[in-house]
mmCIF file of C-alpha atoms in Angstrom:
data_model
loop_
_atom_site.group_PDB
_atom_site.id
_atom_site.type_symbol
_atom_site.label_atom_id
_atom_site.label_comp_id
_atom_site.label_asym_id
_atom_site.label_seq_id
_atom_site.Cartn_x
_atom_site.Cartn_y
_atom_site.Cartn_z
ATOM 1 C CA MET A 1 33.153 25.742 21.556
ATOM 2 C CA ASN A 2 33.338 24.825 17.816
ATOM 3 C CA ALA A 3 31.456 22.013 16.182
ATOM 4 C CA LEU A 4 34.110 22.108 13.320
ATOM 5 C CA GLU A 5 37.350 23.449 12.665
ATOM 6 C CA ILE A 6 39.611 23.297 9.686
ATOM 7 C CA HIS A 7 43.030 24.808 9.768
ATOM 8 C CA GLY A 8 45.653 25.158 6.817
ATOM 9 C CA LEU A 9 43.089 23.772 4.035
ATOM 10 C CA ARG A 10 44.823 23.524 0.716
ATOM 11 C CA LYS A 11 43.110 22.606 -2.762
ATOM 12 C CA SER A 12 44.263 23.113 -6.361
ATOM 13 C CA TYR A 13 42.089 23.497 -9.310
ATOM 14 C CA GLY A 14 44.640 23.421 -12.407
ATOM 15 C CA ASP A 15 46.520 26.812 -12.423
ATOM 16 C CA PHE A 16 44.242 28.215 -9.359
ATOM 17 C CA SER A 17 44.958 27.160 -5.960
ATOM 18 C CA LEU A 18 43.519 28.034 -2.459
ATOM 19 C CA ASP A 19 46.216 27.812 0.332
ATOM 20 C CA GLY A 20 45.956 28.396 4.109
ATOM 21 C CA ILE A 21 42.243 28.424 4.513
ATOM 22 C CA ASP A 22 40.941 28.347 8.126
ATOM 23 C CA LEU A 23 37.339 27.698 8.877
ATOM 24 C CA ALA A 24 35.456 27.553 12.296
ATOM 25 C CA LEU A 25 31.784 26.682 12.730
ATOM 26 C CA PRO A 26 30.402 27.422 16.127
ATOM 27 C CA SER A 27 28.108 24.840 17.734
ATOM 28 C CA GLY A 28 24.566 25.384 16.541
ATOM 29 C CA CYS A 29 25.488 26.419 12.979
ATOM 30 C CA ILE A 30 25.334 22.773 11.915
ATOM 31 C CA MET A 31 22.030 22.179 13.201
ATOM 32 C CA GLY A 32 20.641 25.463 11.843
ATOM 33 C CA LEU A 33 22.081 24.351 8.462
ATOM 34 C CA VAL A 34 20.510 20.944 8.607
ATOM 35 C CA VAL A 35 17.055 22.336 9.735
ATOM 36 C CA SER A 36 17.192 24.785 6.800
ATOM 37 C CA LEU A 37 18.086 22.171 4.188
ATOM 38 C CA LEU A 38 15.125 19.860 5.519
ATOM 39 C CA LEU A 39 12.691 22.735 5.349
ATOM 40 C CA PHE A 40 13.748 23.446 1.838
ATOM 41 C CA ALA A 41 13.537 19.958 0.675
ATOM 42 C CA ALA A 42 10.063 19.515 2.448
ATOM 43 C CA SER A 43 8.855 22.684 0.760
ATOM 44 C CA TRP A 44 10.036 21.489 -2.634
ATOM 45 C CA LEU A 45 8.583 18.232 -2.423
ATOM 46 C CA ILE A 46 5.218 19.655 -1.503
ATOM 47 C CA SER A 47 5.233 22.048 -4.370
ATOM 48 C CA GLN A 48 6.119 19.134 -6.994
ATOM 49 C CA ARG A 49 2.955 17.159 -5.488
ATOM 50 C CA ILE A 50 0.801 20.210 -5.957
ATOM 51 C CA PHE A 51 2.310 20.867 -9.564
ATOM 52 C CA GLU A 52 1.700 17.079 -10.543
ATOM 53 C CA LYS A 53 -2.021 17.224 -9.275
ATOM 54 C CA LYS A 54 -2.565 20.138 -11.505
ATOM 55 C CA GLU A 55 -1.365 18.420 -14.729
ATOM 56 C CA LEU A 56 -3.610 15.568 -14.244
#
């Protein structure tokens, strides 16, 4: 079972165009992506806090 399916996607950028793009993401891929993004954001925020404290 797929969490997301796209068939026949078409997009144009001026003279360049993409046509007939099919995409399928299995269940679980979305959750893995969300978790990865949350972990990245959390680690970035922590690093920013550490950097700010060193400047003081």
